[in-house]
Tab-separated table of C-alpha atoms in Angstrom:
chain	number	residue	atom	x	y	z
A	249	MET	CA	143.645	21.881	165.962
A	250	THR	CA	142.823	23.078	169.464
A	251	ASN	CA	142.415	20.357	172.063
A	252	TRP	CA	139.470	21.563	173.977
A	253	ILE	CA	138.962	20.950	177.657
A	254	MET	CA	135.607	21.901	179.048
A	255	PRO	CA	135.704	24.235	182.023
A	256	THR	CA	134.480	23.303	185.477
A	257	ASP	CA	135.094	24.568	188.940
A	258	GLN	CA	134.394	23.642	192.561
A	259	PHE	CA	130.962	25.089	192.527
A	260	LEU	CA	130.003	23.021	189.494
A	261	GLU	CA	131.521	19.944	191.044
A	262	ASN	CA	129.826	20.397	194.286
A	263	THR	CA	126.537	20.645	192.490
A	264	LYS	CA	127.265	17.058	191.357
A	265	LEU	CA	128.158	16.028	194.846
A	266	TYR	CA	125.022	17.559	196.195
A	267	TRP	CA	122.908	15.614	193.678
A	268	TYR	CA	124.445	12.351	194.904
A	269	ASN	CA	124.505	13.108	198.552
A	270	ARG	CA	121.049	14.213	199.212
A	271	SER	CA	117.645	12.653	198.733
A	272	GLN	CA	115.891	13.679	195.605
A	273	GLU	CA	112.579	14.931	194.702
A	274	TYR	CA	110.690	13.464	191.760
A	275	LYS	CA	109.131	16.009	189.313
A	276	ASP	CA	107.084	15.257	186.282
A	277	VAL	CA	108.478	15.472	182.754
A	278	GLU	CA	106.653	18.637	181.874
A	279	THR	CA	107.913	20.337	184.876
A	280	ASN	CA	111.411	19.337	184.218
A	281	LYS	CA	111.174	20.550	180.637
A	282	ALA	CA	109.487	23.724	181.612
A	283	VAL	CA	112.341	24.564	184.072
A	284	LEU	CA	115.052	23.696	181.469
A	285	ASN	CA	113.216	25.790	178.729
A	286	GLU	CA	113.150	28.926	181.013
A	287	TRP	CA	116.697	28.470	181.911
A	288	PHE	CA	117.975	28.237	178.336
A	289	GLN	CA	115.903	31.233	177.437
A	290	SER	CA	117.024	33.346	180.282
A	291	THR	CA	120.511	34.241	179.115
A	292	LYS	CA	121.263	37.875	179.388
A	293	ARG	CA	124.660	37.595	177.850
A	294	ASN	CA	123.350	36.543	174.384
A	295	ASN	CA	120.687	37.973	172.277
A	296	ILE	CA	118.540	34.974	171.142
A	297	ILE	CA	115.220	36.117	169.705
A	298	GLY	CA	112.428	34.289	167.972
A	299	TRP	CA	111.920	31.629	170.639
A	300	ASP	CA	108.092	31.858	170.095
A	301	SER	CA	108.705	30.645	166.513
A	302	MET	CA	110.010	27.269	167.801
A	303	GLY	CA	106.655	25.797	168.979
A	304	CYS	CA	107.874	22.255	169.572
A	305	VAL	CA	110.144	21.757	172.675
A	306	ASP	CA	111.448	18.297	173.346
A	307	LEU	CA	113.876	16.866	175.882
A	308	THR	CA	117.183	15.302	174.574
A	309	MET	CA	120.036	13.619	176.011
A	310	GLY	CA	122.323	16.451	174.868
A	311	CYS	CA	123.371	17.830	171.448
A	312	THR	CA	124.921	14.553	170.203
A	313	HIS	CA	121.378	13.119	170.600
A	314	PHE	CA	120.037	16.149	168.720
A	315	ILE	CA	122.528	15.399	165.926
A	316	GLU	CA	122.014	11.658	165.654
A	317	SER	CA	118.176	12.172	165.894
A	318	PHE	CA	118.343	14.678	162.945
A	319	ILE	CA	120.472	12.292	160.871
A	320	ILE	CA	117.962	9.368	161.544
A	321	GLY	CA	115.216	11.702	160.404
A	322	GLN	CA	116.916	12.312	157.183
A	323	ASN	CA	116.770	8.544	156.219
A	324	GLY	CA	120.377	8.387	154.995
A	325	LEU	CA	123.721	10.142	155.226
A	326	ASP	CA	123.268	11.414	151.653
A	327	ASN	CA	120.157	13.345	152.612
A	328	PHE	CA	121.734	16.221	154.498
A	329	GLN	CA	124.839	18.330	154.295
A	330	THR	CA	127.426	19.986	156.528
A	331	LEU	CA	129.854	22.796	156.167
A	332	PRO	CA	133.746	22.724	156.331
A	333	ASP	CA	135.328	23.423	159.750
A	334	GLU	CA	132.687	21.505	161.627
A	335	TYR	CA	132.250	19.108	164.488
A	336	ALA	CA	134.538	16.127	163.883
A	337	TYR	CA	131.654	13.804	164.331
A	338	TYR	CA	130.474	14.520	160.797
A	339	GLY	CA	133.857	13.455	159.528
A	340	PHE	CA	133.498	10.131	161.313
A	341	LEU	CA	130.425	9.590	159.297
A	342	GLY	CA	132.216	10.431	156.053
A	343	LYS	CA	130.717	13.951	155.817
A	344	TRP	CA	133.345	16.335	155.059
A	345	GLY	CA	131.358	19.553	154.196
A	346	ASN	CA	130.175	21.450	151.217
A	347	PRO	CA	131.873	24.865	150.953
A	348	VAL	CA	129.856	28.010	151.272
A	349	GLY	CA	128.644	28.971	147.834
A	350	LYS	CA	128.346	25.408	146.739
A	351	LEU	CA	125.668	24.110	149.093
A	352	GLU	CA	123.229	21.775	147.495
A	353	PRO	CA	119.647	23.147	146.980
A	354	ASN	CA	116.817	21.692	149.000
A	355	LYS	CA	119.107	19.504	151.122
A	356	PRO	CA	119.043	20.153	154.909
A	357	LEU	CA	122.080	21.595	156.609
A	358	ILE	CA	123.263	20.848	160.089
A	359	LEU	CA	125.816	23.101	161.547
A	360	THR	CA	127.561	24.166	164.795
A	361	LEU	CA	126.760	27.599	166.247
A	362	PRO	CA	128.664	29.214	168.033
A	363	ASN	CA	131.423	27.491	166.096
A	364	PHE	CA	134.459	26.452	168.244
A	365	ASN	CA	136.852	27.259	165.389
A	366	TRP	CA	136.170	30.963	165.869
A	367	CYS	CA	134.350	30.851	169.270
A	368	ASP	CA	131.685	32.992	167.709
A	369	LEU	CA	129.281	32.760	164.801
A	370	ARG	CA	131.036	31.531	161.599
A	371	PRO	CA	132.518	34.576	159.823
A	372	ASP	CA	130.564	33.525	156.812
A	373	TRP	CA	127.253	33.082	158.781
A	374	ASP	CA	125.452	35.773	156.807
A	375	GLN	CA	126.507	34.137	153.515
A	376	VAL	CA	125.379	30.768	154.744
A	377	LEU	CA	121.908	32.383	155.565
A	378	LEU	CA	121.663	34.022	152.281
A	379	GLU	CA	122.548	30.915	150.379
A	380	CYS	CA	120.078	28.842	152.287
A	381	GLU	CA	117.321	31.320	151.540
A	382	GLN	CA	118.141	31.302	147.793
A	383	LYS	CA	118.433	27.462	147.707
A	384	HIS	CA	115.505	26.521	149.919
A	385	ILE	CA	117.921	24.764	152.493
A	386	ASP	CA	116.607	24.004	155.958
A	387	ILE	CA	119.073	24.873	158.751
A	388	HIS	CA	119.420	22.759	161.953
A	389	ILE	CA	121.696	24.223	164.627
A	390	ASP	CA	123.674	22.421	167.084
A	391	ALA	CA	124.089	25.050	169.711
A	392	ALA	CA	126.150	22.990	172.263
A	393	TRP	CA	128.489	25.888	172.982
A	394	LEU	CA	126.047	28.434	173.626
A	395	VAL	CA	125.750	28.074	177.395
A	396	ILE	CA	129.502	29.182	177.756
A	397	SER	CA	129.156	31.882	175.136
A	398	LYS	CA	128.307	35.623	175.224
A	399	ASP	CA	127.237	38.208	172.627
A	400	ILE	CA	125.915	35.580	170.283
A	401	GLN	CA	122.992	37.163	168.192
A	402	LEU	CA	120.563	34.791	166.506
A	403	ASP	CA	116.943	35.014	165.292
A	404	LEU	CA	115.320	31.727	165.507
A	405	ALA	CA	112.427	33.042	163.484
A	406	HIS	CA	114.631	33.158	160.308
A	407	PRO	CA	112.543	31.041	157.901
A	408	CYS	CA	115.439	28.662	156.979
A	409	ILE	CA	116.173	27.858	160.811
A	410	LYS	CA	113.999	24.713	161.503
A	411	SER	CA	115.407	23.586	164.772
A	412	ILE	CA	118.131	24.195	167.405
A	413	GLY	CA	119.621	21.767	169.894
A	414	MET	CA	120.879	23.150	173.301
A	415	SER	CA	122.612	21.268	176.036
A	416	ILE	CA	123.671	21.817	179.676
A	417	SER	CA	126.709	19.634	179.248
A	418	LYS	CA	129.195	22.316	178.829
A	419	TYR	CA	128.793	23.396	182.442
A	420	GLY	CA	130.766	20.354	183.602
A	421	LEU	CA	127.603	18.325	183.298
A	422	GLN	CA	128.791	15.684	180.823
A	423	TRP	CA	127.969	13.190	183.518
A	424	ASN	CA	124.345	13.984	182.932
A	425	ARG	CA	123.828	15.035	179.390
A	426	VAL	CA	120.483	16.603	178.891
A	427	GLY	CA	119.274	19.361	176.584
A	428	LEU	CA	116.266	20.709	174.676
A	429	ARG	CA	115.424	20.588	170.996
A	430	TYR	CA	113.460	23.581	169.756
A	431	SER	CA	111.808	22.931	166.439
A	432	LYS	CA	109.194	24.476	164.260
A	433	GLN	CA	107.852	21.116	163.091
A	434	ARG	CA	108.250	17.639	164.591
A	435	LYS	CA	108.940	14.578	162.529
A	436	ILE	CA	109.570	10.924	163.620
A	437	ASP	CA	112.925	10.591	164.929
A	438	SER	CA	114.525	9.310	168.166
A	439	ILE	CA	113.803	12.543	170.021
A	440	THR	CA	110.137	12.511	169.006
A	441	VAL	CA	109.962	8.805	169.959
A	442	PHE	CA	111.458	9.637	173.454
A	443	ASN	CA	109.119	12.525	173.957
A	444	LYS	CA	105.837	11.159	172.423
A	445	PHE	CA	106.137	7.470	172.542
A	446	HIS	CA	108.041	6.948	175.833
A	447	LYS	CA	106.744	10.205	177.264
A	448	TYR	CA	106.163	9.162	180.881
A	449	ASN	CA	108.630	7.354	183.233
A	450	CYS	CA	111.334	7.876	180.541
A	451	ASN	CA	114.690	9.161	181.642
A	452	ASP	CA	113.057	10.721	184.873
A	453	ASN	CA	116.403	10.468	186.653
A	454	LEU	CA	118.326	12.145	183.883
A	455	TYR	CA	115.723	15.059	183.600
A	456	ASP	CA	115.194	15.409	187.446
A	457	CYS	CA	119.016	15.746	187.877
A	458	ALA	CA	119.268	18.285	184.909
A	459	ARG	CA	116.458	20.363	186.474
A	460	PHE	CA	118.246	20.130	189.827
A	461	CYS	CA	121.414	21.355	188.355
A	462	VAL	CA	120.033	24.321	186.388
A	463	GLU	CA	118.015	25.508	189.426
A	464	ARG	CA	121.321	25.982	191.094
A	465	ILE	CA	123.515	27.116	188.153
A	466	PRO	CA	122.806	30.519	186.761
A	467	ARG	CA	122.410	30.441	182.993
A	468	ASP	CA	125.364	32.750	182.322
A	469	TYR	CA	127.334	31.315	185.246
A	470	MET	CA	130.671	31.072	183.318
A	471	TRP	CA	130.880	34.638	182.036
A	472	ASP	CA	129.232	36.090	185.020
A	473	THR	CA	131.797	34.421	187.257
A	474	TYR	CA	134.959	34.457	185.192
A	475	GLU	CA	134.729	37.453	182.829
A	476	GLU	CA	137.345	39.476	184.837
A	477	LEU	CA	139.725	36.629	184.961
A	478	ASN	CA	139.323	35.939	181.324
A	479	THR	CA	139.834	39.594	180.415
A	480	ASN	CA	142.831	39.971	182.794
A	481	SER	CA	144.446	36.811	181.343
A	482	CYS	CA	143.935	38.145	177.824
A	483	LYS	CA	145.662	41.421	178.689
A	484	GLU	CA	148.489	39.689	180.456
A	485	ASN	CA	149.147	37.156	177.695
A	486	ASN	CA	148.330	39.361	174.671
A	487	TRP	CA	145.476	37.151	173.686
A	488	GLN	CA	142.382	38.199	171.740
A	489	GLN	CA	139.240	37.588	173.772
A	490	THR	CA	136.594	35.578	172.073
A	491	ASN	CA	132.831	35.089	172.910
A	492	VAL	CA	133.546	31.595	174.377
A	493	ILE	CA	134.975	31.597	178.002
A	494	ASN	CA	137.715	29.130	177.377
A	495	GLY	CA	138.726	30.208	173.864
A	496	VAL	CA	141.155	32.953	172.823
A	497	TRP	CA	143.037	34.001	169.704
A	498	ASP	CA	146.837	33.575	170.352
A	499	ASN	CA	148.798	35.005	167.434
A	500	GLY	CA	146.001	34.088	165.036
A	501	GLU	CA	145.468	30.640	166.361
A	502	MET	CA	142.593	29.521	168.479
A	503	LYS	CA	143.784	28.415	171.762
A	504	CYS	CA	141.830	26.656	174.650
A	505	ILE	CA	142.666	28.345	177.956
A	506	THR	CA	140.724	26.203	180.345
A	507	ARG	CA	144.026	25.355	182.176
A	508	GLU	CA	145.204	28.834	182.182
A	509	LEU	CA	141.989	29.984	183.768
A	510	GLY	CA	142.369	27.223	186.405
A	511	LEU	CA	139.060	25.607	185.350
A	512	THR	CA	140.166	21.994	184.559
A	513	PRO	CA	138.450	19.169	186.452
A	514	HIS	CA	139.340	19.149	190.161
A	515	SER	CA	141.861	21.940	189.893
A	516	LYS	CA	139.729	24.714	191.518
B	319	MET	CA	104.623	29.195	188.008
B	320	VAL	CA	107.572	28.371	185.760
B	321	ALA	CA	105.461	26.351	183.367
B	322	GLU	CA	102.972	29.243	182.881
B	323	ARG	CA	105.752	31.605	181.873
B	324	VAL	CA	107.198	29.147	179.430
B	325	LEU	CA	103.736	28.772	177.747
B	326	GLN	CA	103.967	32.319	176.945
B	327	TYR	CA	107.163	31.951	175.117
B	328	SER	CA	106.268	29.189	172.713
B	329	LYS	CA	103.592	29.205	170.078
B	330	GLU	CA	102.608	25.574	169.536
B	331	PRO	CA	102.088	25.055	165.693
B	332	THR	CA	98.631	24.403	164.463
B	333	SER	CA	99.621	22.980	161.154
B	334	GLU	CA	102.586	21.288	159.312
B	335	LEU	CA	104.049	20.887	155.867
B	336	ILE	CA	104.305	17.217	155.040
B	337	LYS	CA	105.870	15.617	152.017
B	338	PHE	CA	104.085	12.862	150.206
B	339	GLU	CA	105.887	10.349	147.860
B	340	PHE	CA	103.953	7.886	145.995
B	341	VAL	CA	105.520	5.062	143.788
B	342	PHE	CA	102.967	3.473	141.458
B	343	SER	CA	103.688	0.724	139.032
B	344	SER	CA	101.701	-0.020	135.999
B	345	THR	CA	101.520	-2.255	132.804
B	346	TYR	CA	99.416	-1.699	129.782
B	347	TRP	CA	99.232	-2.456	126.029
B	348	ASN	CA	96.683	0.108	125.071
B	349	THR	CA	96.152	3.122	127.409
B	350	PRO	CA	97.757	3.847	130.694
B	351	PRO	CA	95.828	4.002	133.909
B	352	HIS	CA	94.900	7.429	135.204
B	353	ILE	CA	95.142	8.426	138.981
B	354	GLU	CA	93.927	11.503	140.841
B	355	ILE	CA	95.331	12.092	144.364
B	356	LEU	CA	93.239	14.134	146.798
B	357	ILE	CA	93.641	15.071	150.421
B	358	GLY	CA	90.132	15.863	151.440
B	359	ASN	CA	88.732	17.822	148.560
B	360	LYS	CA	91.936	19.226	147.220
B	361	VAL	CA	93.556	17.533	144.170
B	362	HIS	CA	97.330	17.325	144.377
B	363	TYR	CA	98.068	15.375	141.426
B	364	SER	CA	96.175	14.078	138.311
B	365	GLY	CA	97.700	12.342	135.477
B	366	HIS	CA	98.464	9.069	133.694
B	367	LEU	CA	100.909	6.600	134.833
B	368	HIS	CA	104.049	5.529	132.933
B	369	LYS	CA	104.843	1.905	132.081
B	370	HIS	CA	106.681	0.434	135.012
B	371	ASN	CA	107.114	2.917	137.851
B	372	THR	CA	105.917	6.240	138.368
B	373	THR	CA	106.835	8.551	141.223
B	374	VAL	CA	104.556	11.283	142.336
B	375	GLU	CA	105.727	13.835	144.980
B	376	PHE	CA	103.983	16.914	146.619
B	377	SER	CA	103.958	18.677	149.811
B	378	ALA	CA	100.762	19.633	151.710
B	379	HIS	CA	99.902	21.980	154.430
B	380	LEU	CA	97.909	20.084	156.920
B	381	ASP	CA	96.123	21.583	159.842
B	382	PHE	CA	96.250	19.508	163.111
B	383	THR	CA	93.059	17.562	162.602
B	384	GLU	CA	91.737	14.430	160.727
B	385	HIS	CA	92.386	14.105	157.077
B	386	SER	CA	91.557	11.727	154.180
B	387	LEU	CA	93.789	10.674	151.410
B	388	HIS	CA	92.099	9.448	148.329
B	389	ILE	CA	93.645	7.868	145.164
B	390	LEU	CA	90.959	7.746	142.305
B	391	ARG	CA	92.033	5.088	139.865
B	392	THR	CA	90.382	5.259	136.360
B	393	GLY	CA	90.889	4.289	132.842
B	394	LYS	CA	90.170	0.511	133.088
B	395	THR	CA	87.668	-0.664	130.527
B	396	LEU	CA	86.820	-4.033	128.980
B	397	ALA	CA	88.838	-2.758	125.946
B	398	GLU	CA	91.955	-2.673	127.995
B	399	SER	CA	92.172	-6.563	128.237
B	400	ARG	CA	92.797	-9.004	125.490
B	401	HIS	CA	93.831	-12.575	124.983
B	402	VAL	CA	97.122	-13.054	123.067
B	403	ASP	CA	98.769	-16.346	122.586
B	404	GLY	CA	96.907	-17.925	125.505
B	405	GLU	CA	97.914	-15.128	127.827
B	406	TRP	CA	95.744	-12.177	129.163
B	407	GLU	CA	97.159	-8.780	128.578
B	408	THR	CA	95.606	-5.920	130.537
B	409	GLN	CA	95.965	-2.626	132.322
B	410	SER	CA	97.391	-2.858	135.808
B	411	CYS	CA	97.928	-0.305	138.612
B	412	SER	CA	99.399	-0.833	141.969
B	413	LEU	CA	100.674	1.352	144.814
B	414	GLU	CA	104.029	0.082	145.474
B	415	ARG	CA	105.106	2.417	148.194
B	416	LEU	CA	103.882	5.536	149.966
B	417	THR	CA	106.483	7.576	152.050
B	418	VAL	CA	104.889	10.346	154.165
B	419	ASP	CA	107.240	12.836	155.987
B	420	GLY	CA	110.162	10.431	155.239
B	421	ILE	CA	108.512	7.321	156.629
B	422	ASN	CA	107.484	4.288	154.540
B	423	ILE	CA	104.091	3.652	155.890
B	424	ARG	CA	103.704	0.107	154.279
B	425	ASN	CA	102.261	-1.637	157.449
B	426	ILE	CA	99.791	1.339	158.070
B	427	LEU	CA	98.510	0.913	154.485
B	428	TRP	CA	98.025	-2.772	154.917
B	429	SER	CA	96.045	-2.341	158.146
B	430	LYS	CA	94.211	0.994	157.774
B	431	SER	CA	93.583	1.637	154.064
B	432	THR	CA	90.632	0.522	152.016
B	433	PHE	CA	89.894	0.226	148.318
B	434	VAL	CA	86.405	0.725	146.901
B	435	PRO	CA	86.245	-1.011	143.434
B	436	VAL	CA	83.861	0.053	140.731
B	437	TYR	CA	82.891	-3.207	139.089
B	438	ASP	CA	81.688	-3.263	135.596
B	439	SER	CA	78.518	-5.017	134.566
B	440	THR	CA	80.229	-8.488	134.183
B	441	GLN	CA	82.006	-8.348	137.544
B	442	ASP	CA	81.253	-8.581	141.280
B	443	GLY	CA	83.195	-8.732	144.548
B	444	GLU	CA	83.652	-7.152	147.981
B	445	ALA	CA	82.114	-3.689	148.140
B	446	VAL	CA	85.255	-2.603	150.211
B	447	VAL	CA	88.572	-4.485	150.090
B	448	GLU	CA	90.917	-3.695	153.213
B	449	GLY	CA	94.457	-3.193	152.745
B	450	GLU	CA	94.347	-3.580	148.928
B	451	LEU	CA	97.195	-1.777	147.073
B	452	ILE	CA	96.772	-3.539	143.785
B	453	PHE	CA	94.033	-1.590	141.936
B	454	GLY	CA	92.974	-4.132	139.312
B	455	TYR	CA	89.645	-2.427	138.934
B	456	ASN	CA	88.776	1.173	138.628
B	457	GLY	CA	87.885	2.610	142.131
B	458	THR	CA	88.999	4.679	144.945
B	459	PHE	CA	91.650	4.138	147.585
B	460	HIS	CA	91.116	5.721	151.051
B	461	LEU	CA	93.352	6.321	154.022
B	462	ASN	CA	92.075	8.431	156.946
B	463	PHE	CA	94.834	9.872	159.134
B	464	THR	CA	95.556	12.739	161.446
B	465	SER	CA	98.027	15.554	161.648
B	466	PRO	CA	100.582	15.885	163.257
B	467	PHE	CA	101.633	12.969	161.234
B	468	TYR	CA	104.354	11.957	163.718
B	469	GLN	CA	101.555	11.476	166.278
B	470	TYR	CA	99.569	9.525	163.936
B	471	VAL	CA	102.466	7.122	163.414
B	472	VAL	CA	103.220	6.955	167.104
B	473	ASP	CA	99.457	6.113	167.729
B	474	CYS	CA	99.325	3.490	165.054
B	475	VAL	CA	102.584	1.731	166.255
B	476	ARG	CA	101.368	1.946	169.843
B	477	GLY	CA	98.068	0.355	168.776
B	478	ALA	CA	96.007	3.368	169.917
B	479	ARG	CA	94.389	3.503	166.432
C-alpha cells in the first residue's frame, strides 16, 4: 500500500506564516462560506458540473467531518455501505466494503472520489453509478483529493448523487481543516447542527483562516505550478502520470512521489 | 460581490423527501383498531393494526412550509370491551414511536402533539389532551410541524417553538 505524503511547498508554508504573523480581519460566516464556495467551483483543471443541483452548502471541518457527520446521520453503522479499496477509516469502523455488483438496495453508499488507489475515478465508476440507479442507492462522495487533481469529470446532478464533501486540507492546510458539504437535502447531523444550530460565532477562527488561505492560493495551484515538474519526472523515471499531482503508476504499482517532486514539508 | 456570484450557482431546494416511520402497538379480543395517517389532506396510510406492534412507513414530498400530521383512530365501540374473570378486555391503540427523517421525535410528541378524543355517550373528559400517545378512545392525533424538517427539530430543541 502506498504511503501517502501530502505535498506542500514554501509558498503554502508561507501562507501559514502570513496568517500567524499579521493581524486578522473578521468576516461573517456567510462571506467565508461564499468565498470557499466560489473557490471550490472555480477549478479549470476539472470538469465538475451540476453545482446548481446542490442547493444546500454547509461549512465543515474537512472531509473526515463530512464522513462522520454522514455516518451519524445514518443512525448506525449497519445503515450505510462502502466499496472495497476505500479509505482505511471505514475499515477501522468494521466496514470492509461490498463488491460492485453486490451492493445492497436502498442502502446509502459513501465513497472516495477521486480514489487514491487509482488517482482518478474508480475504474468501475460507471458500473457503480448504474448499479446505484437500478437499486435506488444514494451516493455520498468524499472528494478530499479533488483539490490536487486534474481531468476529473463529474456531474453532481446525477440523481443518485446526494452530497459531496470537499476540503482545502490537501494544500498543506491540515493545520486548519475546513471544507464544504454540498447536498441536495439536509438532514439532522453534526454538520447541520454546526451550520444551523451554532450558526453564528462558531468556528469563526477556522473559517476566517480558510478564507484567508484560499484568497491567496489559486484553486488549481498544484497542477498549475508543478505540472511540468510532474511530467518531466514521469518521463525520466518511466512512470505513468495520473490525475493526482503526487501519484504515479510505477510498474503497475501506485507510487507517491511527493518526495521525488521535492514537495515534502519544509523541503522546498 | 463574491456572494452574489455564488447565489447564481446554487438553487436552494424548496421541498424535501422525508421518511416517516410509525410504530403502533395494539391489543384486542374482537376487532383491531383502524388508523388513517394524513399529512394535510393527503392520506398516506389507512388500515387495521396487528396485535402487538405494527410498523407503518412512507415517504412524503414536503414543500418548505407548515404541515399538519393527523392520525385518525377509529374502531373503538362499546362492543370492544368486556369483563372476563374480573378483568376488562378491550381494544387498545398506542403510538409507541415516530421516527421522522431518521430522528426519534419522542420529546417533540410529548410537548407539541394533541389528541382530540371522540367520547361516546357514556363518557366525558378533556376536549383536547396534550402529548397523549395512548389512544384509548377514538379520536384524532395532531402534530403541526414545518419543513425543512431539520430546521423544525433545531427550532424545537433551541426552544424557538
